Tab-separated table of C-alpha atoms and ligand atoms in Angstrom:
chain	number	residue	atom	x	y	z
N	1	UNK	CA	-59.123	-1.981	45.622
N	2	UNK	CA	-55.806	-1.477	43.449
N	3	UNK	CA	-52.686	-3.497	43.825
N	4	UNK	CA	-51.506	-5.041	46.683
N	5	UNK	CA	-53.418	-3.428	49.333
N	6	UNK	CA	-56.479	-5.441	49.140
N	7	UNK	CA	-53.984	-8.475	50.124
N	8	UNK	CA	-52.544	-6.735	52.515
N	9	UNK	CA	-55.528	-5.786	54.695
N	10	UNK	CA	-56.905	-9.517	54.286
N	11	UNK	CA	-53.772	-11.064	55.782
N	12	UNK	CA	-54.065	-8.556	58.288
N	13	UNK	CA	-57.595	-9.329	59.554
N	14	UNK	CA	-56.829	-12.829	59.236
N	15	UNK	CA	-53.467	-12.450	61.677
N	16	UNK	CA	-54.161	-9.378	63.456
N	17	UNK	CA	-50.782	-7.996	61.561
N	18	UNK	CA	-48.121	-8.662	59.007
N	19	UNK	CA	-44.082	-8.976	59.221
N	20	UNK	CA	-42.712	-6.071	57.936
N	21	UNK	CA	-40.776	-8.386	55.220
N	22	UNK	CA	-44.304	-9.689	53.843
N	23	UNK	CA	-45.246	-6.050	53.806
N	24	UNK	CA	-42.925	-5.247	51.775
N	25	UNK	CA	-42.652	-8.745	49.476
N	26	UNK	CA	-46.794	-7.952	48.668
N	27	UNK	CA	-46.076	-4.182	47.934
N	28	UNK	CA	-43.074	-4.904	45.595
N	29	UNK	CA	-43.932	-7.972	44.367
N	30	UNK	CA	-47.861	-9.093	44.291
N	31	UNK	CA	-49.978	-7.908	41.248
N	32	UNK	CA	-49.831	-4.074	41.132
N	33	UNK	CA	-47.195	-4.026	43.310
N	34	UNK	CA	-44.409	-1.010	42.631
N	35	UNK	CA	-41.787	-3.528	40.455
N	36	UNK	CA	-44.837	-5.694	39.088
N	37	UNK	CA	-46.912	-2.466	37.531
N	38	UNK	CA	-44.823	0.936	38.566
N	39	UNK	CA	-41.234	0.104	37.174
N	40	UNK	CA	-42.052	-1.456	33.794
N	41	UNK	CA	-41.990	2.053	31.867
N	42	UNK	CA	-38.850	1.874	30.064
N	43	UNK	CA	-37.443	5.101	30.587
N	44	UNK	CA	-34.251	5.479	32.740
N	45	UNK	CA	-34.771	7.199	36.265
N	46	UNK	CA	-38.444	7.293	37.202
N	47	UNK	CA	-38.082	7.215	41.264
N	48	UNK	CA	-33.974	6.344	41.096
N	49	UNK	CA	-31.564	6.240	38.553
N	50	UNK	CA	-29.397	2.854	38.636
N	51	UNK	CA	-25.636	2.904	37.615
N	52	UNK	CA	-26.780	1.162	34.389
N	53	UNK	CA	-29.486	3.469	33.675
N	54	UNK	CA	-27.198	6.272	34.296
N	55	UNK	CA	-24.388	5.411	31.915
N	56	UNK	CA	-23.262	2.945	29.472
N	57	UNK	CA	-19.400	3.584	31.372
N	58	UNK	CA	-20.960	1.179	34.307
N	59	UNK	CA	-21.714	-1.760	31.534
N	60	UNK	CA	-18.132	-0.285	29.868
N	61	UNK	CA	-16.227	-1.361	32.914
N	62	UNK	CA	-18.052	-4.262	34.044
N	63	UNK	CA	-17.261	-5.785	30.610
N	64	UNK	CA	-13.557	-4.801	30.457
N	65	UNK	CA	-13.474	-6.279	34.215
N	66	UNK	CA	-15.494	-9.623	33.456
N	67	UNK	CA	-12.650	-10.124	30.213
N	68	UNK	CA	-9.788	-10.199	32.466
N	69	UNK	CA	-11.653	-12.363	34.543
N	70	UNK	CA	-11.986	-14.537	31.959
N	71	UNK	CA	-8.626	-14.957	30.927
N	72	UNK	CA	-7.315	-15.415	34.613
N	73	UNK	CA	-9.733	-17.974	35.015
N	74	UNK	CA	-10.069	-19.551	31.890
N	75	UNK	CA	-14.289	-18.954	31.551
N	76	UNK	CA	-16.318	-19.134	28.740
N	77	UNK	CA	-18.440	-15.851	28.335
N	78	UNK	CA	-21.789	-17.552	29.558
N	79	UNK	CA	-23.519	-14.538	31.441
N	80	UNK	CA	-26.683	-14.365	33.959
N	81	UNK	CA	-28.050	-11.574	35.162
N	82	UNK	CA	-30.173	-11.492	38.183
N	83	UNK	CA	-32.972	-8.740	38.662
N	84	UNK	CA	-32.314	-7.253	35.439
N	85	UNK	CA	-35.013	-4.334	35.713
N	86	UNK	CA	-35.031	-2.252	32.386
N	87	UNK	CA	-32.511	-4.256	30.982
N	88	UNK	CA	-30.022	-1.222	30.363
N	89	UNK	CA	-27.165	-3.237	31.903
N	90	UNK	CA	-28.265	-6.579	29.686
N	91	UNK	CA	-28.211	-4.114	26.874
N	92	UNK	CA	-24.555	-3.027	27.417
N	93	UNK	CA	-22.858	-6.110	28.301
N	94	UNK	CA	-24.621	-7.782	25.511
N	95	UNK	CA	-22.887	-4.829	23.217
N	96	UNK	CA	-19.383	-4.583	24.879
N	97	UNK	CA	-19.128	-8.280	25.612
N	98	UNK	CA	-20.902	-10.169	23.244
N	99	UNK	CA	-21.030	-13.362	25.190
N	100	UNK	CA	-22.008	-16.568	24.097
N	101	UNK	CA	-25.242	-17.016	25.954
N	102	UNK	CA	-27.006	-14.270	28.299
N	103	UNK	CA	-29.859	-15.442	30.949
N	104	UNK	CA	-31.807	-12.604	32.684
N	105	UNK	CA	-33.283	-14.250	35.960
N	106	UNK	CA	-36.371	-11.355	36.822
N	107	UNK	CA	-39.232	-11.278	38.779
N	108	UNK	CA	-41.012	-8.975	36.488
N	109	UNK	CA	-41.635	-9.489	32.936
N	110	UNK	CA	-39.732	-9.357	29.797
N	111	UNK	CA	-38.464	-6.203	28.339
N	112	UNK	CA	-39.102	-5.706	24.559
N	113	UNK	CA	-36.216	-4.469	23.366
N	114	UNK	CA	-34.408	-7.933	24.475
N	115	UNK	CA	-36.540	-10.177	23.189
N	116	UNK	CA	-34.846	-12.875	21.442
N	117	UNK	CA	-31.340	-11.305	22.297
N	118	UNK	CA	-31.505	-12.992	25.675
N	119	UNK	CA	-33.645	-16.074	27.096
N	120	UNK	CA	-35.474	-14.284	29.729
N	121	UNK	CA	-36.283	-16.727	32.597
N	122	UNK	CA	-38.377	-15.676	36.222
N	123	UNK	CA	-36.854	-17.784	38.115
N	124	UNK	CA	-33.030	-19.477	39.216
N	125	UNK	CA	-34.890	-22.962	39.065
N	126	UNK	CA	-35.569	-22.537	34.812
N	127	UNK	CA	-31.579	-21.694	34.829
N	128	UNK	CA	-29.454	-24.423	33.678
N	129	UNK	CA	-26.002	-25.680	35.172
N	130	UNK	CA	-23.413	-23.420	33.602
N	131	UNK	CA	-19.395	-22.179	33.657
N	132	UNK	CA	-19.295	-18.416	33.258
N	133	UNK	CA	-20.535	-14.918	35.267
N	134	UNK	CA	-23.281	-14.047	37.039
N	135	UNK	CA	-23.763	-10.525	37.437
N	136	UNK	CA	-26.635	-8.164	40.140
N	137	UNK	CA	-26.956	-4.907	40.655
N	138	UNK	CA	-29.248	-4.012	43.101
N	139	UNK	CA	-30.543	-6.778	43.586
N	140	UNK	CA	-29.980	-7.133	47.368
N	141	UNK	CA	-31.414	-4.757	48.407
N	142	UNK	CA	-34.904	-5.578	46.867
N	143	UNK	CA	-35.077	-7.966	48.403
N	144	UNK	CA	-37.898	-8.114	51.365
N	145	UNK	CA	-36.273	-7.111	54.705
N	146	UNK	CA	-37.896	-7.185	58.578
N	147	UNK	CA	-37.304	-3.831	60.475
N	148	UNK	CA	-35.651	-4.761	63.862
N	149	UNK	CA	-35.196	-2.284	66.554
N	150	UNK	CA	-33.643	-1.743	69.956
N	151	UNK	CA	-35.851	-0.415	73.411
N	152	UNK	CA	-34.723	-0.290	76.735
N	153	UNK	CA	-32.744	-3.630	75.658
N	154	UNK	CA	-34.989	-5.588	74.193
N	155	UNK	CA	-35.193	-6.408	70.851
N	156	UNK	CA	-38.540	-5.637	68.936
N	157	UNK	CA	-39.564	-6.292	64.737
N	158	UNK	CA	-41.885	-3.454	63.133
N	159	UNK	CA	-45.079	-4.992	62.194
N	160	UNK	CA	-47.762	-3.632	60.274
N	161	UNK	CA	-51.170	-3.758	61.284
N	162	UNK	CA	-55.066	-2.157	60.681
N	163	UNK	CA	-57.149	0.649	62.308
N	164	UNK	CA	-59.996	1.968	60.878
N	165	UNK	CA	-58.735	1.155	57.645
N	166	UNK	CA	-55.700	2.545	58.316
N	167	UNK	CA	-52.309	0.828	58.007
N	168	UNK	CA	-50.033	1.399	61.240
N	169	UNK	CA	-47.100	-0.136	62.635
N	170	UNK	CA	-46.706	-1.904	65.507
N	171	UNK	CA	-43.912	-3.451	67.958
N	172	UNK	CA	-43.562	-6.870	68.196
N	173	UNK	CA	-40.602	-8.953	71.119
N	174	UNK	CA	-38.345	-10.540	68.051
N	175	UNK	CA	-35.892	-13.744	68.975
N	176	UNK	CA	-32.835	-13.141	66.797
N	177	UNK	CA	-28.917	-13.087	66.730
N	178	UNK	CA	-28.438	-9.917	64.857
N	179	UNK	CA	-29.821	-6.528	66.499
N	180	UNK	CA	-29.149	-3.044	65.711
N	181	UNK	CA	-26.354	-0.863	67.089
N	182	UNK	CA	-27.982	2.082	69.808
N	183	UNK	CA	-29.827	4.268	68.069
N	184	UNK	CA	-30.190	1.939	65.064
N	185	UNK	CA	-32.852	-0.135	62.954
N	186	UNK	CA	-31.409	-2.852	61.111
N	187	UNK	CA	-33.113	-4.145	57.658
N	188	UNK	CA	-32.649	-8.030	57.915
N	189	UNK	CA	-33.545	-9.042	54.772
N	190	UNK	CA	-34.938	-12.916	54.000
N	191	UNK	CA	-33.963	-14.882	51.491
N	192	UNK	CA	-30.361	-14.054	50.789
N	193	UNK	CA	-28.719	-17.167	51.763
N	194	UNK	CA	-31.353	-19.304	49.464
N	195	UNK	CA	-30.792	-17.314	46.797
N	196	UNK	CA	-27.226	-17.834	47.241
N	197	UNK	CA	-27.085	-21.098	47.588
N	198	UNK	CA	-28.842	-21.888	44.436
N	199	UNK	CA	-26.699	-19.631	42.339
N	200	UNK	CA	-23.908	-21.738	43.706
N	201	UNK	CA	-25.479	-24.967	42.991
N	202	UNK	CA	-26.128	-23.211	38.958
N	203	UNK	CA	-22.762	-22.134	38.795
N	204	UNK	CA	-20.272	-24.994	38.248
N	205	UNK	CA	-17.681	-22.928	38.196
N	206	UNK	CA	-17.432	-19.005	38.003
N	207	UNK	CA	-17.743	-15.532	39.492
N	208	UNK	CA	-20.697	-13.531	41.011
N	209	UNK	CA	-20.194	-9.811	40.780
N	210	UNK	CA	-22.860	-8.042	42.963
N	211	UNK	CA	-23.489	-4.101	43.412
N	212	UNK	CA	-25.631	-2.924	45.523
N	213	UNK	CA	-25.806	0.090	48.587
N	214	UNK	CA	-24.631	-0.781	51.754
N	215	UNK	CA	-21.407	-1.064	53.886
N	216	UNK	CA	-20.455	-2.834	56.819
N	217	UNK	CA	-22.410	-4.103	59.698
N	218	UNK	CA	-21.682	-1.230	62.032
N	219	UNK	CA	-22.704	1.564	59.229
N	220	UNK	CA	-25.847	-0.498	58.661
N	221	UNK	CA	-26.753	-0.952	61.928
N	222	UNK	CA	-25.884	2.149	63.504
N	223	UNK	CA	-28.869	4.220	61.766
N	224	UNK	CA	-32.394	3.571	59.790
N	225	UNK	CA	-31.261	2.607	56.690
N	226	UNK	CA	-34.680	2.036	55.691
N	227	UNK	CA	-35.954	3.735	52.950
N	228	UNK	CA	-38.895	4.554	50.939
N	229	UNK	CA	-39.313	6.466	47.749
N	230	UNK	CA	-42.452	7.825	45.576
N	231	UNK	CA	-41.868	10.067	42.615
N	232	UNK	CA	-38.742	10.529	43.085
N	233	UNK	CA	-38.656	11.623	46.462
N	234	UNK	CA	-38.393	10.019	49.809
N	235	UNK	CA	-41.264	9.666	51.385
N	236	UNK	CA	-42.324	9.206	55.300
N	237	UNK	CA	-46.086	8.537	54.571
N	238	UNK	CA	-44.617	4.778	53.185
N	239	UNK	CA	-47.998	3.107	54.328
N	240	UNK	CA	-49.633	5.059	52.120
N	241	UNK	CA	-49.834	4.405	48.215
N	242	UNK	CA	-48.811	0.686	48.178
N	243	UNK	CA	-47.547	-0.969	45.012
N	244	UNK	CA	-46.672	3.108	43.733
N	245	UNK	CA	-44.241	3.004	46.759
N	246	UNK	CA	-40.145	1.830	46.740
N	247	UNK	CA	-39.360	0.330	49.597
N	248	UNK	CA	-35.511	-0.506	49.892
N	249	UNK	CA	-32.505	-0.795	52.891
N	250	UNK	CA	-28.980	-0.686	52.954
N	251	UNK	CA	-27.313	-3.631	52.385
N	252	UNK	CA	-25.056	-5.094	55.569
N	253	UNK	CA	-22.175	-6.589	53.168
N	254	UNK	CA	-20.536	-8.518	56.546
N	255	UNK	CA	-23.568	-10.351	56.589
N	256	UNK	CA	-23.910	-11.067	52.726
N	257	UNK	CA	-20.360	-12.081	52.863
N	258	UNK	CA	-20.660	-14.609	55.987
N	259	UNK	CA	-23.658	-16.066	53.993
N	260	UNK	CA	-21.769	-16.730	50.703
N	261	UNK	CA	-18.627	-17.850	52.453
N	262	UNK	CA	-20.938	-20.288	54.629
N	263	UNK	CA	-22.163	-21.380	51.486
N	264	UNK	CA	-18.944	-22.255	50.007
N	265	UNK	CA	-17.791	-18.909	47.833
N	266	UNK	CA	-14.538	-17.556	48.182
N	267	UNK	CA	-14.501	-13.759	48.171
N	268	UNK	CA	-12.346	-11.942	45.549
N	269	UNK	CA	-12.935	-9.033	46.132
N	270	UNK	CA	-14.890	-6.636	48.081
N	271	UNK	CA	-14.578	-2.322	47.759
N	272	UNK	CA	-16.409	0.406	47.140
N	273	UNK	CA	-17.695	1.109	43.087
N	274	UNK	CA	-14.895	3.958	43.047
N	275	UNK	CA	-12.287	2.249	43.929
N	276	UNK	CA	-13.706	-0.719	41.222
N	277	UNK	CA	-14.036	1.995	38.596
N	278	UNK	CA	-11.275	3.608	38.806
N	279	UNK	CA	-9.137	0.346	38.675
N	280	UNK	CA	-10.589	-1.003	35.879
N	281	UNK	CA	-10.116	1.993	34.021
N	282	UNK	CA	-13.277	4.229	33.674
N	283	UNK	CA	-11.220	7.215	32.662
N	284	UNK	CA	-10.260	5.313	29.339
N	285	UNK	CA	-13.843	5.337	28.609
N	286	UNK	CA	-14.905	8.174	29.404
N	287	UNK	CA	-15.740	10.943	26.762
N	288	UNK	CA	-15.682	14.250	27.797
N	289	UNK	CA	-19.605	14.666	27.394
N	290	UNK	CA	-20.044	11.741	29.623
N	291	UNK	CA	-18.091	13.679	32.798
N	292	UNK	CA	-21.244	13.979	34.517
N	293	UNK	CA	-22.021	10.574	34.725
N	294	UNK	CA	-18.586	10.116	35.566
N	295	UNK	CA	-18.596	12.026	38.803
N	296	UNK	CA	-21.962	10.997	39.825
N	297	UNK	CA	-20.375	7.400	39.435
N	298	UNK	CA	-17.106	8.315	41.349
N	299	UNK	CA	-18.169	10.513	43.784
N	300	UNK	CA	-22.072	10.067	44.883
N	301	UNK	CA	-22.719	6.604	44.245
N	302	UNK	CA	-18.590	5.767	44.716
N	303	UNK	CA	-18.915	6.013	47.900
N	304	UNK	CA	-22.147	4.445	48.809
N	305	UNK	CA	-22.343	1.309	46.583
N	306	UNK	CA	-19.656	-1.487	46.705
N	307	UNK	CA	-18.868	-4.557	44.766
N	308	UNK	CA	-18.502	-8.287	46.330
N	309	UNK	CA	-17.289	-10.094	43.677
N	310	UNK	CA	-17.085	-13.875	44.740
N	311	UNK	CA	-15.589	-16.914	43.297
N	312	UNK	CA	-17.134	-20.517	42.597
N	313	UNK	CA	-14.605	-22.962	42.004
N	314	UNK	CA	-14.901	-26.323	40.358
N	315	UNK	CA	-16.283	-29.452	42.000
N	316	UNK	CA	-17.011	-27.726	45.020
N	317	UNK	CA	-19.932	-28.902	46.737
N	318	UNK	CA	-22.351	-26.467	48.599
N	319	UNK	CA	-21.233	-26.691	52.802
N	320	UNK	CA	-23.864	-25.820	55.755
N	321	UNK	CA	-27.513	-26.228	56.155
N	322	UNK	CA	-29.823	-24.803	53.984
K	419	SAM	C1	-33.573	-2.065	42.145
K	419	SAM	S1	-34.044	-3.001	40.776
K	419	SAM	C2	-32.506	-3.046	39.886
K	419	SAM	C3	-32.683	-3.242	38.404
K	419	SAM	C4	-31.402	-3.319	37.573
K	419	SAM	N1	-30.469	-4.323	38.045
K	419	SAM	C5	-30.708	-1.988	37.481
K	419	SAM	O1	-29.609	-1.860	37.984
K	419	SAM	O2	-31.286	-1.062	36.893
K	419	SAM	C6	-34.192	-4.645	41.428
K	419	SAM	C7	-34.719	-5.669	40.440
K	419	SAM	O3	-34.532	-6.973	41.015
K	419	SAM	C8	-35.662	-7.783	40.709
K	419	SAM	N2	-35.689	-8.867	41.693
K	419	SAM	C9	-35.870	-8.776	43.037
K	419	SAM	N3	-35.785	-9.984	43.630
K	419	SAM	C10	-35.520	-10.878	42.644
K	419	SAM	C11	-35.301	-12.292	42.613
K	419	SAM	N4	-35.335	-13.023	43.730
K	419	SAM	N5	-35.070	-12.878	41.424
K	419	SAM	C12	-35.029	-12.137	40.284
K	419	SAM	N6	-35.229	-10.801	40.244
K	419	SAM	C13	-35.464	-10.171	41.404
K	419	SAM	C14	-36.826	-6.799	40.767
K	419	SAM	O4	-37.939	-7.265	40.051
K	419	SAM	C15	-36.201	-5.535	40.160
K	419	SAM	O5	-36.414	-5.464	38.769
């Protein structure tokens, strides 16, 4: 059987189901799965184009951005990036920035074209203490997420079980202190706050500047922002064609900003990518053959990605549980 389905139906007979957020860990993640095998193509685009693999402007800003931030706060230009994909953003800020050291923290495997311009690393454990930036885009929102939904009061999690060989979902009661508006399904997505927490523990002092697509609690929970994408279109049929499927949510940023200010980060800043571009000058870059990207940047993506960009200071020790 290819990829992760094989997996996927064993854990199933073994339990009688699966949480949605192991469902979608195994189809992303496990061998064959859609960032392990289907997204290691190096061409820009495939299912979604990212702001990086749209334009060099993104990379353009970011590094004009992460310079004043280094004067203000007196940084040395160590960078990480976490969940580098393609590497098109590595590639830019490497260009624009030329920083003293670069760690890509990935999942999947290295890209060629970086080799030896980077030290590529799959994990935050291999990263060493450091002063500098650490930069995501998108990163979020790969991670696995549980499906939680609202009937008649009661709160239920989407789970994903067999019959006759068929994948189906199923309801399951789910004990839990966030729930989704009326109407609503909200993605709750597991292991944020550890991956926070150990970027705060790497960082000994410096900024995290995350992307990613999303708003606020009430936009989040208010529909399905679940999502699921094959060749480039969405697709319903998402239990179908595992590890060739995307399967992504919207990002709650109220709850991704309670975590990291539980943690112990200070937010600096938090706005849609628009509002970020346009303040840090994207028109300056901008060549008139790039006004494409440029308005696909403002106006499509503007609206419905936002930046967090959060602040470690020094000698701070991590607060709260784990
Ligand atoms: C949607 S892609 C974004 C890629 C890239 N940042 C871009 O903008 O084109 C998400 C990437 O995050 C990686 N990823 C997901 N969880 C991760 C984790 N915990 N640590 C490192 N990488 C992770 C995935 O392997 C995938 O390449």
């Amino acid at each position: 059987m290819d990829g992760p389905l094989g997996k996927i139906l064993s854990e199933i007979r073994e339990k009688g189901f699966i949480t949605f957020d192991r469902f979608v860990e195994l189809s992303l993640y496990d061998s064959g799965g859609y960032y392990t095998s289907k997204r290691l193509s190096l061409k820009p685009g495939e299912d979604f184009f990212t702001a990086p693999e749209l334009s060099p402007l993104f990379g353009k800003v970011l590094s004009s951005y992460i310079e004043k931030l280094k004067e203000s706060f007196k940084l040395p230009l160590n960078l990480v990036e976490i969940g580098a994909g393609k590497g098109f953003l590595a590639k830019d800020l490497l260009k624009f920035l030329k920083p003293k050291a670069y760690f890509v923290v990935e999942k999947r495997g290295e890209v060629p074209f970086l080799k030896g311009k980077v030290k590529w690393l799959n994990s935050l454990k291999e990263l060493p203490n450091l002063r500098g930036f650490v930069v995501a885009n998108e990163l979020f929102d790969a991670f696995p997420f549980k499906r939680l939904v609202k009937e008649k009061g009661k709160l239920f999690e989407v789970v994903v079980a067999e019959e006759e060989g068929e994948l189906k979902e199923e309801l399951r009661p789910f004990q839990g202190s966030i729930e989704p508006l009326e109407g609503g399904e909200y993605p709750l997505f597991v292991g944020w706050k550890e991956l926070l927490r150990e970027v705060y523990l790497k960082l000994e002092e410096g900024v995290f500047v995350v992307f990613d697509y999303g708003g606020s609690f009430g936009e989040v929970a208010s529909k399905r922002s679940f999502r699921a994408f094959r060749n480039g279109k969405i697709v319903n049929d998402y239990l179908k064609e595992v590890g060739k499927t995307d399967l992504t949510a919207c990002v709650d940023f109220d709850r991704l900003k309670r975590l990291s200010e539980e943690i112990g980060f200070k937010v600096l800043e938090f706005k849609p990518l628009s509002a970020f571009l346009l303040e840090n000058g994207i028109e300056k870059f901008a060549s008139f053959k790039e006004l494409p990207a440029v308005l696909t940047l403002l106006v499509d993506m503007g609206r419905k990605f936002k930046v967090l960009v959060l602040l470690k200071e020094r000698g701070q020790a991590p607060s709260g549980k784990a």
